[in-house]
Short mmCIF file of C-alpha atoms in Angstrom, two decimals:
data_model
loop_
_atom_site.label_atom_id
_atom_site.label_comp_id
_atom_site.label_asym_id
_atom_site.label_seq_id
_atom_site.Cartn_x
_atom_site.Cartn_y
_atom_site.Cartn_z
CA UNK C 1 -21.03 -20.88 -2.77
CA UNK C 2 -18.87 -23.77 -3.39
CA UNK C 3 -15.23 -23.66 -3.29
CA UNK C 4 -13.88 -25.58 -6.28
CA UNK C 5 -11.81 -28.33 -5.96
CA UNK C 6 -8.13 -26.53 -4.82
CA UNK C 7 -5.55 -29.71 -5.82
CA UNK C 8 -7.22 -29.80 -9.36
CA UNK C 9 -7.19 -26.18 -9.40
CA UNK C 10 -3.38 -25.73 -7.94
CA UNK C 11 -2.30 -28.46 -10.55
CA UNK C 12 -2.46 -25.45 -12.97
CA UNK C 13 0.66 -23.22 -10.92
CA UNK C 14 3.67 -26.16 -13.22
CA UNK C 15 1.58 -24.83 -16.45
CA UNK C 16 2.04 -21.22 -15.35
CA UNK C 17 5.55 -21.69 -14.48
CA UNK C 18 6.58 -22.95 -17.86
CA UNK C 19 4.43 -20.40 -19.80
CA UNK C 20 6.50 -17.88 -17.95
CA UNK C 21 9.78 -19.54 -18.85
CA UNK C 22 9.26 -19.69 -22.23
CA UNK C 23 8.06 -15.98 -22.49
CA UNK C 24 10.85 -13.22 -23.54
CA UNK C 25 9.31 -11.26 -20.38
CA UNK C 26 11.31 -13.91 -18.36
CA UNK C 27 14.44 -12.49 -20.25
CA UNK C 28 13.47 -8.89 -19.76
CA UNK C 29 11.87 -8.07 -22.97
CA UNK C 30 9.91 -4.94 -23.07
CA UNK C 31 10.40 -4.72 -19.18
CA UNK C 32 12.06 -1.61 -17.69
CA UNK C 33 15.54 -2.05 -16.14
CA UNK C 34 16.01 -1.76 -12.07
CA UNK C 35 17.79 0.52 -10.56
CA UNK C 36 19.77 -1.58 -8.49
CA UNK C 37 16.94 -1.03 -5.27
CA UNK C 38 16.34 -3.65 -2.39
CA UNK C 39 13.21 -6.12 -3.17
CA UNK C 40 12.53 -8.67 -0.34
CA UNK C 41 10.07 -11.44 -1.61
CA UNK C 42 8.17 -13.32 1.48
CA UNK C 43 6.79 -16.56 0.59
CA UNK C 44 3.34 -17.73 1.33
CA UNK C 45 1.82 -19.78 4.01
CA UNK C 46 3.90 -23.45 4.70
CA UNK C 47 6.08 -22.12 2.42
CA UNK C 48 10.02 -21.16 2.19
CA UNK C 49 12.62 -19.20 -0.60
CA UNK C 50 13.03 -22.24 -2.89
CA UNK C 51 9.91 -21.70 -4.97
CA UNK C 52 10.60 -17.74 -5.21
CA UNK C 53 13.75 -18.79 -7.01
CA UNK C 54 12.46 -17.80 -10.59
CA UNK C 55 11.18 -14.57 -9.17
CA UNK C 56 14.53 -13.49 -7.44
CA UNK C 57 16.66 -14.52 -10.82
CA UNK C 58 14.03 -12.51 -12.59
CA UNK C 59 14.40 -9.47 -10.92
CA UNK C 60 18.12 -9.51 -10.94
CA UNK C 61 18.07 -10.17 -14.22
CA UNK C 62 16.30 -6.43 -14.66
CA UNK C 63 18.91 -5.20 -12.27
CA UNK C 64 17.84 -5.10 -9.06
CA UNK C 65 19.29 -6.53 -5.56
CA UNK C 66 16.61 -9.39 -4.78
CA UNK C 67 16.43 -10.15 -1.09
CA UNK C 68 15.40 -13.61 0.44
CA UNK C 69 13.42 -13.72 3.28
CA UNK C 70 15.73 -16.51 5.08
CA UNK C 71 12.29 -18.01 6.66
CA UNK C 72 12.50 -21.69 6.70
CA UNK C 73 8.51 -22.12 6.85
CA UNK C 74 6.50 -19.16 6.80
CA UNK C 75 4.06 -20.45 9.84
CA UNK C 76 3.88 -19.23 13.27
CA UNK C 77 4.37 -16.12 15.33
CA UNK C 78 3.70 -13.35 12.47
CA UNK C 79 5.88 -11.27 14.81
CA UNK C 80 8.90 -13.84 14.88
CA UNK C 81 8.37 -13.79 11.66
CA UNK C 82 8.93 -10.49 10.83
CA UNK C 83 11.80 -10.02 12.64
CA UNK C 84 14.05 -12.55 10.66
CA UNK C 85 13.33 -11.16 7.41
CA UNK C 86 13.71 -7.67 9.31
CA UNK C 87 17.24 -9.09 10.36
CA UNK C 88 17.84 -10.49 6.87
CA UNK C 89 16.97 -6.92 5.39
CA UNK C 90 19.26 -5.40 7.67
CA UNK C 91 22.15 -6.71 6.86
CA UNK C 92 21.85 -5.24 3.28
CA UNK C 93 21.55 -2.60 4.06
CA UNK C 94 24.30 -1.97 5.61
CA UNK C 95 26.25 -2.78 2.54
CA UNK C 96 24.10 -0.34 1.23
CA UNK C 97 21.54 1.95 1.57
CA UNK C 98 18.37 3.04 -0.08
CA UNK C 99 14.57 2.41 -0.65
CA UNK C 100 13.24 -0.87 -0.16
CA UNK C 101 10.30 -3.01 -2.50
CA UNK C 102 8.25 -5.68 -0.89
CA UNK C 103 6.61 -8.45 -2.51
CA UNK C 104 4.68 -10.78 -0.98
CA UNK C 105 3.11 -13.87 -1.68
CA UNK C 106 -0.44 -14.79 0.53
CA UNK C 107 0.74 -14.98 3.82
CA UNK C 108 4.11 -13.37 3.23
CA UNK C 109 1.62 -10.21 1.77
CA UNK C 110 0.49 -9.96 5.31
CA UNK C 111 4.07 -9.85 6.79
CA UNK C 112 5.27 -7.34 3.66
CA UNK C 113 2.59 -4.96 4.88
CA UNK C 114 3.89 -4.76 8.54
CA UNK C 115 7.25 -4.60 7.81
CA UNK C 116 6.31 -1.91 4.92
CA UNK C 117 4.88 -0.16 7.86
CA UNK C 118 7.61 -0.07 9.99
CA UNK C 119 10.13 1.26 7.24
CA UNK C 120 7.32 4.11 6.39
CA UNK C 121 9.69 6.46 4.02
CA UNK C 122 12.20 3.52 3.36
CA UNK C 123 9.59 1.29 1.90
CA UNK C 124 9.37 2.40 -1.89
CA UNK C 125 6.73 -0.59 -3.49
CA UNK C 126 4.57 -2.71 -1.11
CA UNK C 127 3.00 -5.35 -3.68
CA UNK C 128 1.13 -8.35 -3.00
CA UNK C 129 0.02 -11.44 -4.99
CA UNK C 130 -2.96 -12.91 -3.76
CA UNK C 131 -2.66 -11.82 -0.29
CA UNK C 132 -5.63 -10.99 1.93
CA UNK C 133 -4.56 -7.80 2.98
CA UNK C 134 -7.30 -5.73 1.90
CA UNK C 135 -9.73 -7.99 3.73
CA UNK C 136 -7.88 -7.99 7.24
CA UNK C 137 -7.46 -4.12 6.78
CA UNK C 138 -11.06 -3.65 6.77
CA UNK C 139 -11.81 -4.70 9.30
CA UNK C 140 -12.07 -2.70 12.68
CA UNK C 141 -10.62 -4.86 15.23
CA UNK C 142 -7.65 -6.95 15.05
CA UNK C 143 -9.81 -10.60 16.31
CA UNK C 144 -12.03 -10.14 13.86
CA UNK C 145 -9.31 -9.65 11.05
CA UNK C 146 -7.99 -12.91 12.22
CA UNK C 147 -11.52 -14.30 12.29
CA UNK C 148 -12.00 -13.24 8.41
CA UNK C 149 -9.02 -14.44 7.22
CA UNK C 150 -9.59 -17.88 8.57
CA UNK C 151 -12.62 -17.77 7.02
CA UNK C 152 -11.30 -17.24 3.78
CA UNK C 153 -8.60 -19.82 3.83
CA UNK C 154 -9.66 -23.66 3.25
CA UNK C 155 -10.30 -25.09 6.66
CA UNK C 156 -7.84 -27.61 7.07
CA UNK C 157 -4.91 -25.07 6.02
CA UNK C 158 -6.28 -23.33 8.92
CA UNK C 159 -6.12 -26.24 11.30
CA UNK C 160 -2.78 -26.97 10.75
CA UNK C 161 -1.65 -23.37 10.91
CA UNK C 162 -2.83 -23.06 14.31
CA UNK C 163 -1.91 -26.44 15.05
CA UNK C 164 1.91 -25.95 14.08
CA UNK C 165 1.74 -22.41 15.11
CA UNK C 166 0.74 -24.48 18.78
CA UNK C 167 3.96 -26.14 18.61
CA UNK C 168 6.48 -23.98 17.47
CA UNK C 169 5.78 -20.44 19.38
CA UNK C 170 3.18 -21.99 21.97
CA UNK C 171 3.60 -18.53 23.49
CA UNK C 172 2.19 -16.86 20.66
CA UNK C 173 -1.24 -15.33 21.65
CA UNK C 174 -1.59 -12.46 19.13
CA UNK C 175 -2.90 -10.25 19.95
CA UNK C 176 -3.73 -10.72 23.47
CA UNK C 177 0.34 -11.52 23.82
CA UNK C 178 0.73 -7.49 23.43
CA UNK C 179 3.46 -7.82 20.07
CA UNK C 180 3.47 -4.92 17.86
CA UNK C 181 2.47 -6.91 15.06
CA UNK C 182 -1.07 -5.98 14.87
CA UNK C 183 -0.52 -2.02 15.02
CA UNK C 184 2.15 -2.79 12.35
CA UNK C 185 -0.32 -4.28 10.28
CA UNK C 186 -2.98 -1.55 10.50
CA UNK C 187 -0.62 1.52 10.97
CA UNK C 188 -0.44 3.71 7.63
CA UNK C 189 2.06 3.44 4.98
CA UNK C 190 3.73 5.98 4.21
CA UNK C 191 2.50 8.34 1.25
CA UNK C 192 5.61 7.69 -1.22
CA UNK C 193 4.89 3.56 -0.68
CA UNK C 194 3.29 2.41 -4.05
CA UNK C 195 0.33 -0.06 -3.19
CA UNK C 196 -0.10 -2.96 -5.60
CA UNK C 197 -2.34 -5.81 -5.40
CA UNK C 198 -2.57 -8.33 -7.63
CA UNK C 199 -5.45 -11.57 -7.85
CA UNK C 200 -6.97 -13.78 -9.24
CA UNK C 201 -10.33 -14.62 -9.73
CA UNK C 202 -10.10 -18.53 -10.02
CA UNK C 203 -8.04 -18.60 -7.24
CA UNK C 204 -9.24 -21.18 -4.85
CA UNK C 205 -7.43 -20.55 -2.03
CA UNK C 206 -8.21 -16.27 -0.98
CA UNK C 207 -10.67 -14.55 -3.04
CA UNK C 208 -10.63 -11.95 -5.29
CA UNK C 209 -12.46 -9.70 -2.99
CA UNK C 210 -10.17 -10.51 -0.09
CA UNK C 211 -7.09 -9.22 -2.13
CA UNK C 212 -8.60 -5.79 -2.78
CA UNK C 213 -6.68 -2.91 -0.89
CA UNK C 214 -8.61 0.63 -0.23
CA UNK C 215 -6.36 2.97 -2.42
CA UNK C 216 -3.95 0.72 -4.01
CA UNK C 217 -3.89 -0.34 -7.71
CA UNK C 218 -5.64 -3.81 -7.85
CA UNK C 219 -4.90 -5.79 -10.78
CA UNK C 220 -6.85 -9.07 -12.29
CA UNK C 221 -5.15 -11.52 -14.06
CA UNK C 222 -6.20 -15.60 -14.35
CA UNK C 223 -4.53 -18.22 -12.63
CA UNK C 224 -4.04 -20.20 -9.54
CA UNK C 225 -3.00 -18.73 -6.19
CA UNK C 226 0.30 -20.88 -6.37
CA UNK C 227 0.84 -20.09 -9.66
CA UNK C 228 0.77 -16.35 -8.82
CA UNK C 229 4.46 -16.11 -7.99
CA UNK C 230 5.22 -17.83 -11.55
CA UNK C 231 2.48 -15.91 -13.70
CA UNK C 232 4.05 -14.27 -16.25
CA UNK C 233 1.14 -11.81 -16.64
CA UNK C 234 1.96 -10.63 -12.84
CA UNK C 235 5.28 -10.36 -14.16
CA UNK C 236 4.31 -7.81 -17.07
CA UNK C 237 2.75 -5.93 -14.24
CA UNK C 238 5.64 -6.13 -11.66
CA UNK C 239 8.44 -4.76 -14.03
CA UNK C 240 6.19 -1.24 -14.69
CA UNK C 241 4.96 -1.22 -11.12
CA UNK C 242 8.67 -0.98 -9.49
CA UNK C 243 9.62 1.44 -12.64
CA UNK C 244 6.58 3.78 -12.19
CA UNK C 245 6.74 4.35 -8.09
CA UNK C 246 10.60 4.96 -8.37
#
């Protein structure tokens, strides 16, 4: 089938981000409040904190401690990665203590899960917006995860992944380079981490059946794959998920 066109598609994310604005969700209407938890947001692929600025206010807005993930473009060694916003999480808490939420956008849903995995009991939400987890996890072998998720992607976001990925960690090899990150990836949360997905079906960019996770609560809503980090509809759906797995 036909992918449709992705920059007249994508156009569509500056619509979704001033519907959101002007909703009373934005302002914590009908939302319930946070209890003051961790939530570290990971951006997507190319991508850095600035654009998860609405998201962050948001959600100390409802009273939670938002975290940034400090990565300056989220390309490269997944395992380099990983560690910064590991480092970045750290520091928290040590100021102070408690369960952690992750939300992650695309790519950054593919770092959330590791790290979710490697703070088993700590990790209270693991949530992802149009990430392509579920596809990756199904698959038996690390390669072929890789493989499939390249697939999915457009081709030349792809190409210059690798490309970049080439000249910034040239050592990078996963997984023949023998980093934990692919264990990470497929190792088992932990049984008190809430598992929400969240996708769209016009999303140009990973599709719908990509974003589906065995066992977690998958959620449809419209919109572009961009736009997913401003849809207020993923908002409405947010606010309950981090009340209801506290």
């Amino acid at each position: 089938m036909r992918r449709p066109n992705v920059l007249a598609t994508e156009t569509g994310a500056v619509r979704e981000l001033a519907q959101l604005l002007a909703d009373p969700i934005y302002l914590g209407a009908g939302v319930p409040r946070g209890d003051g938890r961790l939530v570290v947001v990971l951006p997507g692929l190319f991508a850095n904190d600035l654009y998860l600025q609405p998201i962050r206010l948001w959600l100390r807005r409802l009273g939670y401690r938002p975290v940034r993930s400090t990565l300056a473009l989220n390309v490269g060694c997944p395992q380099r990665l990983c560690l910064q916003v590991e480092d970045a999480l750290q520091r928290e808490l040590a100021r102070r203590a408690g369960p952690v939420a992750l939300i992650g956008h695309s790519r950054g849903g593919i770092l959330a899960r590791a790290i979710a995995a490697r703070l088993h009991d700590k990790a209270s939400h693991l949530i992802v917006l149009g990430s392509p987890v579920g596809a990756i996890l199904r698959m038996p072998e690390w390669s072929a995860a890789r493989a499939a998720s390249e697939r999915l992607a457009p081709r030349l976001l792809t190409e210059a992944s690798t490309r970049i990925r080439n000249l910034i960690d040239p050592d990078c090899d996963v997984p023949d380079c023998g980093c934990p990150f692919p264990d990470d990836l497929a190792r088992p949360l932990s049984a008190r981490t809430a598992v929400v997905s969240l996708y769209s079906r016009d999303d140009p960019i990973v599709p719908a059946r990509a974003c589906l996770i065995d066992g977690a609560r998958n959620v449809e809503v419209g919109g572009t794959h961009s736009g997913l980090a401003h849809n207020r509809n993923v908002y409405r759906v947010l606010g309950q998920a981090l009340a209801d797995g506290r």
